XYZ file of C-alpha atoms in Angstrom:
632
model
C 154.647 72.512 62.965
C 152.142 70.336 61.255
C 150.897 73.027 59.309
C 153.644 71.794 57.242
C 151.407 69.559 56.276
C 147.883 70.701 56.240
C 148.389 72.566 52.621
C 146.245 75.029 50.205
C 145.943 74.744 46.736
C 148.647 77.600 45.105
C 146.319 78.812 42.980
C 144.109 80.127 45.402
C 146.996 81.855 47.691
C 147.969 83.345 44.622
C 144.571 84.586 42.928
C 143.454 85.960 46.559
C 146.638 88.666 46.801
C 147.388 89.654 42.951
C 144.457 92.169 43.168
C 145.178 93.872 45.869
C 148.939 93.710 46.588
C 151.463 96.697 45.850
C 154.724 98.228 46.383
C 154.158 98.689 49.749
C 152.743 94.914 50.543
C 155.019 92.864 48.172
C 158.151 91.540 50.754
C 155.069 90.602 52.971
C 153.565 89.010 50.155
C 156.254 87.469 48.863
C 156.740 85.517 52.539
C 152.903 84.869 52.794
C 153.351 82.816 49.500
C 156.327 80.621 50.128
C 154.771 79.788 53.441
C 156.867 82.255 55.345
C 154.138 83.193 57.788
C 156.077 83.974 61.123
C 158.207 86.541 58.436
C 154.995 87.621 56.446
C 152.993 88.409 59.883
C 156.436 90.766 61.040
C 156.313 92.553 57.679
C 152.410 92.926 57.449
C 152.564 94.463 61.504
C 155.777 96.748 60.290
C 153.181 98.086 57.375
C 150.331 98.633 60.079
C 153.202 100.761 62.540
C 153.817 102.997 59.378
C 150.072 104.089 58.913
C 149.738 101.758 55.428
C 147.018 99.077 57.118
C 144.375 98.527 54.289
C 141.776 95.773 54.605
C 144.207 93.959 52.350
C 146.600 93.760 55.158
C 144.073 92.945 58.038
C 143.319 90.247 56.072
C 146.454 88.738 54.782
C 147.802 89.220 58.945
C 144.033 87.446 59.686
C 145.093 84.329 57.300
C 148.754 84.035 58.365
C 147.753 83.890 61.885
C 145.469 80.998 61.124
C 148.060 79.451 59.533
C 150.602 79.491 62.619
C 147.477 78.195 64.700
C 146.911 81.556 66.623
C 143.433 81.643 66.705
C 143.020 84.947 69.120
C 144.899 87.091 66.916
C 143.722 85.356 64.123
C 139.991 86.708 65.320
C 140.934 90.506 66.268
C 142.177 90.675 62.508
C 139.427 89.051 60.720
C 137.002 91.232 62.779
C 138.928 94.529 61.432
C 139.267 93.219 57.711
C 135.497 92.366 58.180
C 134.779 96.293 59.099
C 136.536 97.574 56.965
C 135.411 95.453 53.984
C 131.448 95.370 52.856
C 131.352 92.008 51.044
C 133.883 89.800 52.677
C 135.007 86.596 51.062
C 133.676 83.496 51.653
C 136.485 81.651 53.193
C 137.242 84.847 55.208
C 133.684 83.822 57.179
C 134.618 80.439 57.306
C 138.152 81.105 58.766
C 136.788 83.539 61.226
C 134.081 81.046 62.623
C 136.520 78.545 63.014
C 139.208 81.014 65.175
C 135.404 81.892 66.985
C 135.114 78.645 67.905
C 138.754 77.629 68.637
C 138.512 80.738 70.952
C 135.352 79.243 72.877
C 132.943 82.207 71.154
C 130.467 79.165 70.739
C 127.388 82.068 69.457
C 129.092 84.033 68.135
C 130.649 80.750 65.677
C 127.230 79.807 65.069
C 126.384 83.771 63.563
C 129.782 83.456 61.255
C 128.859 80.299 59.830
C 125.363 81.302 58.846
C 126.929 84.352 57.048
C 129.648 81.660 55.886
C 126.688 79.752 54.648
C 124.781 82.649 52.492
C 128.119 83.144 51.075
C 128.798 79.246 49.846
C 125.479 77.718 49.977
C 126.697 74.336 47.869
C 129.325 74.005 50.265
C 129.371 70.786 51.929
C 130.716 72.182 55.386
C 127.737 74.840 54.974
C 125.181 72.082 54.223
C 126.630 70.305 57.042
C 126.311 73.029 59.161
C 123.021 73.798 58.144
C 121.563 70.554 59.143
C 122.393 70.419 62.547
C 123.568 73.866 63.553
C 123.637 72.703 67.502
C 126.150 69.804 66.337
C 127.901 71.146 69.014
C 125.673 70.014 72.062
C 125.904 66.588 70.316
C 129.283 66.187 70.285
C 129.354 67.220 74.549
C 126.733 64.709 75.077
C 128.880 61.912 73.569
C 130.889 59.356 76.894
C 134.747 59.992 76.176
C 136.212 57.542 74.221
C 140.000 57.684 75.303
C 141.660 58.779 78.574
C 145.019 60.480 77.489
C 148.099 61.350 78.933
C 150.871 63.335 78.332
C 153.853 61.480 77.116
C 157.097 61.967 79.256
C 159.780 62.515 75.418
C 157.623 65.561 74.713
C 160.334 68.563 74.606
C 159.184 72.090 74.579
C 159.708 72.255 70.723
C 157.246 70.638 68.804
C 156.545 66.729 68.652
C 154.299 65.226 66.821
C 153.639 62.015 65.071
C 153.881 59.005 66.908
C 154.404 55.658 65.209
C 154.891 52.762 67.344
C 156.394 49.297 65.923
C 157.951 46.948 68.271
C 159.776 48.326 70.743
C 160.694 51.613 69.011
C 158.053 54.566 69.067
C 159.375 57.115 66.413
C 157.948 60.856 66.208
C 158.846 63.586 64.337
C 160.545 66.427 66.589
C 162.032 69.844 66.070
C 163.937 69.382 69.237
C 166.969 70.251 67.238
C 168.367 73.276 68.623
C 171.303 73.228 65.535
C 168.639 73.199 62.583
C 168.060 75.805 60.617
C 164.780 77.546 61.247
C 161.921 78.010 58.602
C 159.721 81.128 58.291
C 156.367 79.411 58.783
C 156.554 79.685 62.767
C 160.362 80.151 63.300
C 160.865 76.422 64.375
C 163.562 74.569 63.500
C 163.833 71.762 60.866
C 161.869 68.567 61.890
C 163.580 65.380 61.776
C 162.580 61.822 62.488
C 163.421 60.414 66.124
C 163.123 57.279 67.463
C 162.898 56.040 71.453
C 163.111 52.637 73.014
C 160.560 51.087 75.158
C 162.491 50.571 78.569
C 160.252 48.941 81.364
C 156.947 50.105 79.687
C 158.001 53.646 79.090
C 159.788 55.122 75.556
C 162.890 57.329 77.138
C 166.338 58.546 75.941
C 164.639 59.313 71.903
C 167.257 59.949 69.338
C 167.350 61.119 65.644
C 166.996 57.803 63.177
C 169.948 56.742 61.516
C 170.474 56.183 58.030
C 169.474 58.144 54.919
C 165.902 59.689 56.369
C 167.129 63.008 57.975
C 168.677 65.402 55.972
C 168.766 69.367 56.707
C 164.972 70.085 55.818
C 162.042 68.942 57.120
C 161.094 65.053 57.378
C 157.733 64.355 58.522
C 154.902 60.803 59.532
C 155.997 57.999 58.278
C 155.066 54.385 58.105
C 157.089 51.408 58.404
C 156.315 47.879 57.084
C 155.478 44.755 59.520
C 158.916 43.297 58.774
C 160.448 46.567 59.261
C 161.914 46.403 55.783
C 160.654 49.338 54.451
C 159.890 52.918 55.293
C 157.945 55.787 53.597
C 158.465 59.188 54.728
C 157.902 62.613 54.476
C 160.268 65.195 53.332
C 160.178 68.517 51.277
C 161.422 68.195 47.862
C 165.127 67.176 48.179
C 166.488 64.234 46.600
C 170.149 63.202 45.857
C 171.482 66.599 46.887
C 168.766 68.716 44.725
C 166.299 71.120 46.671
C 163.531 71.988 44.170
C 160.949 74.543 43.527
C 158.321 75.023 41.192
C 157.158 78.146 38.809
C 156.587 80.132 41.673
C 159.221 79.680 44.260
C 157.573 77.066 46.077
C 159.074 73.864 47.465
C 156.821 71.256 48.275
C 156.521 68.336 50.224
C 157.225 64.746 48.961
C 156.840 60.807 50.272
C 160.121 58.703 49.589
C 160.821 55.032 50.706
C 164.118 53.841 52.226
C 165.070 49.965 52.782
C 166.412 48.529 56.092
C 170.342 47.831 55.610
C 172.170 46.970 58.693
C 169.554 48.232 61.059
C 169.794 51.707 59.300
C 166.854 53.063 56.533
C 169.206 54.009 53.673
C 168.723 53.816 49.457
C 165.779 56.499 49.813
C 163.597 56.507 46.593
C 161.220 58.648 45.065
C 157.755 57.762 44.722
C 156.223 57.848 41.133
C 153.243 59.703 42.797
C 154.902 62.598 43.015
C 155.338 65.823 41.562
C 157.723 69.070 41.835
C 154.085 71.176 41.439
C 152.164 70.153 44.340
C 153.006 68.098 47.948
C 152.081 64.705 48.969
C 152.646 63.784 52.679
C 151.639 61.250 55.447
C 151.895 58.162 54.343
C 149.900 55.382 55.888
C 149.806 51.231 55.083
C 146.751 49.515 54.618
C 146.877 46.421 56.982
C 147.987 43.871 54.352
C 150.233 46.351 52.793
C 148.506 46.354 49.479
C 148.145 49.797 49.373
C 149.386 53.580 50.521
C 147.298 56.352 51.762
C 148.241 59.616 51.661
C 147.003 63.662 51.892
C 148.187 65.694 48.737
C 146.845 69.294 47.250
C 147.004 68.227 44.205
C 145.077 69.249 41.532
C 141.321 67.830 41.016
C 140.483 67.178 44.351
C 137.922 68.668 46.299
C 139.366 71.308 49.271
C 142.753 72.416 50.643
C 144.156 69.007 50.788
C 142.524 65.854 50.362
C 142.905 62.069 51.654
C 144.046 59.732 48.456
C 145.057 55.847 48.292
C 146.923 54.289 45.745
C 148.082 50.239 45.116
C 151.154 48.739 46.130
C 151.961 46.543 43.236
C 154.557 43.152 43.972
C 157.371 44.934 42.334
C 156.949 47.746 44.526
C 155.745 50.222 42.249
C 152.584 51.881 42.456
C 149.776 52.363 40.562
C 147.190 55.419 39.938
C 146.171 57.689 42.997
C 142.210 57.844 43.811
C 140.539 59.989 45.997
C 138.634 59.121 48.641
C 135.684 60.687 47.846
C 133.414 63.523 49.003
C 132.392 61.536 51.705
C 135.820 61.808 53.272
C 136.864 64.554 51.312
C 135.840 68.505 51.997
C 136.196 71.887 51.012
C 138.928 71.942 53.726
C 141.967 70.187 54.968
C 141.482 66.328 55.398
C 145.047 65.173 56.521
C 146.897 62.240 58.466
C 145.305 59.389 57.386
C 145.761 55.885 59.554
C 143.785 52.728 59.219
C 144.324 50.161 62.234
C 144.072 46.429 61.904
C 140.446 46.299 61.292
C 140.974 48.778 58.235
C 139.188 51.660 59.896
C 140.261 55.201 58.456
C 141.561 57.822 60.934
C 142.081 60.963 59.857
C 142.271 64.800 60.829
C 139.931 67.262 59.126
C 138.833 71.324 59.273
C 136.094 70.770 57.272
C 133.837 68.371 59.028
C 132.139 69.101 61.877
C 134.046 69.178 65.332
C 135.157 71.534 68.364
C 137.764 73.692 66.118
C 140.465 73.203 64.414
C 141.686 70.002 63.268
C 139.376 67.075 64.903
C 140.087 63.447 65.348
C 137.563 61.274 63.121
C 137.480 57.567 61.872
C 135.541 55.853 59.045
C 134.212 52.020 58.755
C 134.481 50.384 55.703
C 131.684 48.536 54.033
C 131.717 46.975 51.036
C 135.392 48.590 49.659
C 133.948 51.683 50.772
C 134.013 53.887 53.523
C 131.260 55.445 55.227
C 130.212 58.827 56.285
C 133.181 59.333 59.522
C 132.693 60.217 62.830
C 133.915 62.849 65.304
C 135.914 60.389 68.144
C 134.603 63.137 70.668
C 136.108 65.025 73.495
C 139.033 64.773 75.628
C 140.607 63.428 72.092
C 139.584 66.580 70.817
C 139.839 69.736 71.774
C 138.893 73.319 70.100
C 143.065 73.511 69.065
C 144.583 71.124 66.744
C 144.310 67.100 67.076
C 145.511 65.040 64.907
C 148.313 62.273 63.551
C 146.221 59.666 65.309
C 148.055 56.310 65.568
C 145.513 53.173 67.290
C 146.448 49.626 67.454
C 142.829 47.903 68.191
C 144.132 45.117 69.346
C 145.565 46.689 72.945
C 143.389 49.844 72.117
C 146.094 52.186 72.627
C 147.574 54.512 70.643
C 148.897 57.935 70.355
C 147.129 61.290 69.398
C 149.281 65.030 68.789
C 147.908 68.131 69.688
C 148.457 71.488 70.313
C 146.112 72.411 73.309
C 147.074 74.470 76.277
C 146.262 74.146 79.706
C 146.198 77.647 80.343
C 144.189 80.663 78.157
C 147.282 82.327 76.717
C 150.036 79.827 76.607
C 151.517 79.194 73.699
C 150.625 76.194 71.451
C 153.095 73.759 70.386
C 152.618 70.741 69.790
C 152.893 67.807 72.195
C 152.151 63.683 71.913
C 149.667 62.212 74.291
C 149.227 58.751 74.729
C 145.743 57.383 74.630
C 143.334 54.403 76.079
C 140.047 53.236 75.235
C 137.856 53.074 77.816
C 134.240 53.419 76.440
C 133.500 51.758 72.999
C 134.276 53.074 69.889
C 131.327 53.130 68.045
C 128.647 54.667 69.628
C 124.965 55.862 67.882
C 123.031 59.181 69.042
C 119.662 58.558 70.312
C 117.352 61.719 70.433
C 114.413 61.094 72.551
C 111.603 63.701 72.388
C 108.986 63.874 75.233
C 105.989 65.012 74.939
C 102.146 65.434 77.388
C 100.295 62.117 76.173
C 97.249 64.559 77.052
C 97.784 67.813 75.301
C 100.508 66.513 72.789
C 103.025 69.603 74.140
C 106.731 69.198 74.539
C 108.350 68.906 78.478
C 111.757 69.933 79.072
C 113.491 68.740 82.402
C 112.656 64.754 82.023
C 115.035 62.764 83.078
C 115.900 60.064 80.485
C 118.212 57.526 81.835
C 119.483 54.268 80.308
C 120.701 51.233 82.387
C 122.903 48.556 80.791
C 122.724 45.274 80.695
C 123.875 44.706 84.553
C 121.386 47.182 85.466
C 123.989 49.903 85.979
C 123.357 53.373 84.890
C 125.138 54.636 82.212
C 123.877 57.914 81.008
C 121.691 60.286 82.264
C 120.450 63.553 80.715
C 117.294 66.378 80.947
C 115.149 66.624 77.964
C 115.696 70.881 76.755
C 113.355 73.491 75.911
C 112.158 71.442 72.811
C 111.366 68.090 74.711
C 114.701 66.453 73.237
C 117.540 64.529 74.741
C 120.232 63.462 73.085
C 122.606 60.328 74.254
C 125.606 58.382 72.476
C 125.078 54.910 73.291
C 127.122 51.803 72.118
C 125.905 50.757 69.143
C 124.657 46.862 68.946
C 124.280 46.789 73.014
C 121.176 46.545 74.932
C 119.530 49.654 77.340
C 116.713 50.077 79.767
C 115.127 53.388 79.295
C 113.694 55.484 82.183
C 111.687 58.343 81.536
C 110.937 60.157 84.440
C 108.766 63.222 85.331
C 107.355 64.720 88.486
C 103.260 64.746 87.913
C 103.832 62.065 85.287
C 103.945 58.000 84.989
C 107.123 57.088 84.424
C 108.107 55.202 80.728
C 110.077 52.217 80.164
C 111.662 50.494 77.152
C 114.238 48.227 76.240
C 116.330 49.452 73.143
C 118.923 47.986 71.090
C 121.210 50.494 70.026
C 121.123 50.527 65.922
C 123.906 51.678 64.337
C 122.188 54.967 62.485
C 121.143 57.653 64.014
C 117.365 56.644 65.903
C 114.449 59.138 66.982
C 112.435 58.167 69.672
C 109.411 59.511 70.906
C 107.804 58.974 74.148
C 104.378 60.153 75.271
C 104.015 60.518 79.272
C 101.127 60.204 80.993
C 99.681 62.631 83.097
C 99.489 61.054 87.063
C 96.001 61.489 87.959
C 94.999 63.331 90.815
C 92.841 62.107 93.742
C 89.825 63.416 92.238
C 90.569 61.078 88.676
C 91.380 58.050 90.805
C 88.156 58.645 92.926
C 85.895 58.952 89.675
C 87.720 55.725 88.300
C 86.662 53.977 91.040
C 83.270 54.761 90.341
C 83.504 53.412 86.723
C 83.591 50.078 88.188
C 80.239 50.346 89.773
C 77.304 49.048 87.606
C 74.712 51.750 87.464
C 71.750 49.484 84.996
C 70.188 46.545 85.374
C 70.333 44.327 81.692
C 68.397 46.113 79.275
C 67.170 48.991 81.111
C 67.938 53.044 81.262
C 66.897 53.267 84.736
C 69.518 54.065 87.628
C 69.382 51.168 89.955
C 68.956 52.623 93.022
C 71.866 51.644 95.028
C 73.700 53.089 92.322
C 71.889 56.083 93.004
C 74.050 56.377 96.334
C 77.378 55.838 95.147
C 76.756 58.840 92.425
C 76.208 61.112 95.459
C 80.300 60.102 95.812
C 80.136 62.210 91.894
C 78.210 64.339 93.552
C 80.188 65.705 96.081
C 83.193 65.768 93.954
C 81.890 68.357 91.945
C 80.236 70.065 94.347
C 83.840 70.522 96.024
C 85.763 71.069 92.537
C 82.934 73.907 90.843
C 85.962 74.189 87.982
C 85.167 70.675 86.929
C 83.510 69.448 83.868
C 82.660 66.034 83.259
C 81.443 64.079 80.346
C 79.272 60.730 81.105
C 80.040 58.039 78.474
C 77.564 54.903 79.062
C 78.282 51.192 77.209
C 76.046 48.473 77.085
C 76.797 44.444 76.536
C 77.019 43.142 73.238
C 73.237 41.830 73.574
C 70.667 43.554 70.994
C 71.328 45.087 67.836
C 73.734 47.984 67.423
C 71.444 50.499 67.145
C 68.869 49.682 69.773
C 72.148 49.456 71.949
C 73.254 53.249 70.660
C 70.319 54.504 71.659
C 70.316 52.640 75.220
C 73.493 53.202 75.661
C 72.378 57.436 75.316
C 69.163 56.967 77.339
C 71.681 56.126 80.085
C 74.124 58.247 79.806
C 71.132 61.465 79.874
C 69.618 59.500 82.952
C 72.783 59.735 84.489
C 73.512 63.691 84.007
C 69.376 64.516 84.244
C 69.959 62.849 88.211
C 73.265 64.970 88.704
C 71.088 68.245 87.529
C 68.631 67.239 89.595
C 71.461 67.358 92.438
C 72.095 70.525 91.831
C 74.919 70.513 89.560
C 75.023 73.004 86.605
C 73.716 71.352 83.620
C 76.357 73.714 82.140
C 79.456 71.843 83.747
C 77.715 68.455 81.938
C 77.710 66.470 78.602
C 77.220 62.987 77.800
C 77.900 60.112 75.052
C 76.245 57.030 74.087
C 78.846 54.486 72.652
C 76.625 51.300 72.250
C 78.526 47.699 72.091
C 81.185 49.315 69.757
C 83.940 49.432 73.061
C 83.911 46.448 74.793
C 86.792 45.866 77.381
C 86.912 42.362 77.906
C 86.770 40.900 74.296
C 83.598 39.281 74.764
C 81.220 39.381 72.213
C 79.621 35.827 72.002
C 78.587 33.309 75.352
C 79.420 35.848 77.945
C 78.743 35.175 81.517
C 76.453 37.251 83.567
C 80.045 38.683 85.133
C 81.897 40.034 81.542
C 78.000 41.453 80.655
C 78.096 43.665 83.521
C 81.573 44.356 83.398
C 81.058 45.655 79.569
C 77.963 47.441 81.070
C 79.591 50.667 82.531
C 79.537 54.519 82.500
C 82.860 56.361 81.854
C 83.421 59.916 83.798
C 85.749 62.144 81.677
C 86.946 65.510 82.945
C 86.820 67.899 79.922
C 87.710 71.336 79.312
């Protein structure tokens, strides 16, 4: 039922049948215009039993289908206007990944928005897309957010809409068996119901009294701190008058009503709107100042859009202003909230999320709200989320959605509580790994980040391109383990920024017995002060090399020698080499294959101790050493 709200610009409904539609398609037409899509979908199938299918009517059936939120036969009738059509459109690709998606066809999603993208290049959702087209394995890897629970009022009509103040939680409901039912899905009218909070639970809900209700649709509303006012949703009917524009078409509206004697009555209509497109949703700002609301009207950038507009003393309001393109898409942005802290919830199509409509909230900085982000699963789902209501002070709140439990139940939608439980804001971390030796990727590390107490908090493998990828609360503090079998482990201490961060971490190889026994050896002094000859003790413990080599034939070594800082640079170099040759000319003389040998004189230029001026006898024959380096 909230596709009563989630709208699409006439025009477009309109330009996208004239061309094709005849004789044969217009009662089905005529229904798939006004909204009727339950009635246009019977008519379309009736065309289909009597041999007149077309790709024309795949595709109108493919559209209405998406409308009513039935994503599997939404897909089987995309797929057969798609055969039976060379060039299809470019919202027909964008649809069809979406239903994909919705239906768990992750691959398959990806191919349809890559055609979706050739088609509409300078589309935001395609740039989007484009940028990150594994999004999806991002948005798994984030902690939940919210724990949610079915609420016990839920009927088994649609109920959606929660809006808690005081002790009253109102919804919107089309629990009403005696309303007449509407052609979009063949649900009844929605009204406006209201329960009572009765030993911590809402029970016994009953349609508002007063002036909201009438015998069409009312839809979200939002209520004043003082209860004094209410603005609502409704279709088009004020004062007895139902009305339509050019075309047949009634749209939606947002009136205010004033508290009399514990009723909302003297309903008023909002200078904001207009017979020729819909405004719905309302939502406060937390001082009241201003309204926010989702309308198709024109100038905007998608479907429907997210708009705000002042609340002046008197009660009137100024000029609508969009949100943006940073809110804003090519899609449906609907069901705006903003919770004490004036963060922006809304639902969108167009961003990207797990299907459907997704759950996302924007910060504000500076009067301004930046780019939003997905809140992440169980909030949402691949069905439809949205009419998110959050009150940041308990962190609760209230989320609809249409999800099933079961593959092949029907959807309707149902309110769930919800609960914080993990922060809010949280920042992805990629973290590629790669061989500090041959600069090469390795998938399987383990990257693991404690908190604060030392307590693990998220642990994930590193994939085929050395990344992993972690939401972490932003502004806290982590330990990070890298760990790899053959490798030294890594350690860091991050604090979480609140942008996206790369890191990169370069693991050691461990070195085997045969490195740590040569390393050893590096510590032995081999020269007397100023001299190329091999001292001949040292002569001994290079039989140690010896053997190595002799027992590892695949082994090639290069001898780097050092001197102390004493003595010019270049007489050093040159010492330095005359050392290094002594060294390899005794190992040939050993017996080992000149071939398996090389050697390097580096002079003074790498001292390890810093010492370079008044160094005692000790730091001149520790900077005195021969290096053994296995090479390829």
């Amino acid at each position: 039922m909230k596709n009563l709200y989630t709208f699409s610009i006439l025009i477009c409904l309109f330009t996208s049948s004239l061309w094709s539609q005849n004789s044969d398609t217009r009662k089905a037409d005529q229904h798939f215009e006004r909204f009727a899509y339950s009635d246009a979908i019977k008519a379309y199938e009736k065309l289909i039993q009597k041999g007149k299918s077309n790709s024309y009517v795949y595709k109108q059936l493919a559209k209405s289908y998406y409308k009513i939120s039935d994503f599997e036969k939404a897909e089987q009738f995309y797929k057969r206007y798609m055969r039976s059509n060379r060039n299809p459109e470019a919202d027909v690709y964008y649809e069809y990944a979406q239903s994909l998606l919705s239906n768990g066809r992750e691959e398959e999603f990806k191919k349809a928005m890559l055609d979706f993208s050739k088609k509409a290049p300078r589309d935001s959702r395609a740039k989007a897309f484009l940028e990150n087209t594994d999004y999806l394995s991002d948005l798994k890897s984030m902690r939940p957010r919210f724990e949610l629970n079915k609420l016990n009022l839920n009927s088994e009509y649609s109920d959606f809409g929660a809006y808690e103040r005081g002790d009253q939680l109102f919804f919107v409901s089309a629990r009403n068996e005696k309303a007449k039912t509407y052609g979009w899905d063949q649900g009844h009218a929605l009204d406006v119901y209201v329960a009572n909070n009765v030993e911590g639970a809402f029970t016994n809900p009953v349609e508002v009294e007063g002036d909201i209700n009438s015998k069409f649709h009312e839809g979200l509303l939002a209520i004043t701190k003082d209860s004094s006012t209410v603005y609502f949703t409704r279709n088009d009917y004020f004062r007895e008058k139902y009305r339509t524009d050019d075309n047949g078409v009634n749209h939606l509206k947002i009136y205010k009503a004033t508290l009399v004697n514990n009723q909302y009555q003297d309903v008023e209509d909002l200078s904001i709107n207009d017979v020729s497109f819909s405004n719905a949703n309302p939502a406060l700002s937390p001082d009241e100042s201003q309204l926010y609301f989702s309308s198709d009207r024109p100038g905007g950038y998608g479907a429907s859009d997210l708009y705000v507009v002042d609340i002046n003393e008197d009660g009137s309001l100024g000029e609508p202003r969009n949100l943006g393109p940073s809110i804003n898409t090519e899609g449906r942005e609907n069901f705006p909230f903003l919770d004490q802290e004036h963060t922006l919830y809304f639902s969108s199509d167009g961003h990207l999320g797990f299907g459907g409509f997704d759950v996302y909230y924007a910060k504000q900085e500076s009067g301004n709200f930046l780019p939003p982000q997905n809140l992440g699963h169980p909030l949402n789902s691949s069905t439809d989320d949205f009419s998110f209501f959050y009150n940041s002070s308990t962190e609760t709140g209230y989320v609809s959605s249409n999800r099933v439990e079961k593959k092949g139940q029907d959807r309707t939608d149902h309110i769930y509580s919800v609960k914080l439980v993990h922060p809010l804001e949280q920042t992805l971390i990629s973290v590629e790994v790669l061989d500090a030796k041959t600069d090469l990727v390795i998938e399987n590390v383990q990257v693991i980040f404690y908190d604060e107490d030392a307590e693990e908090y998220s642990r994930t493998e590193t994939d085929a391109n050395g990344l992993s990828k972690s939401y972490l609360p932003t502004g806290q503090k982590f330990d990070m383990q890298v760990n790899m079998k053959g490798y030294e482990s890594e350690s860091n201490t991050l604090e979480i920024p609140s942008t996206q961060m790369f890191y990169k971490v370069a693991l050691i190889p461990e070195k085997s017995e045969v490195e740590i026994e040569m390393q050893i050896l590096e510590k032995l002094i081999f020269f007397d002060y100023d001299d190329a000859s091999i001292r001949p003790e040292a002569a001994l413990e290079l039989d140690r090399l010896i053997k190595i080599l002799e027992e590892n034939p695949e082994l090639n070594i290069k001898v780097i020698s050092h001197t102390d800082e004493r003595g010019s640079e270049a007489y050093n170099l040159e010492l330095s080499k005359k050392r290094a040759e002594n060294t390899v000319k005794h190992l040939i003389q050993n017996g080992i294959d000149e071939s398996r040998l090389s050697f390097e004189g580096k002079g003074k230029s790498e001292l390890i101790n810093g010492c370079d001026s008044g160094c005692t006898d000790e730091e001149h024959e520790e900077n005195r050493r021969s290096e053994f380096k296995i090479v390829d």
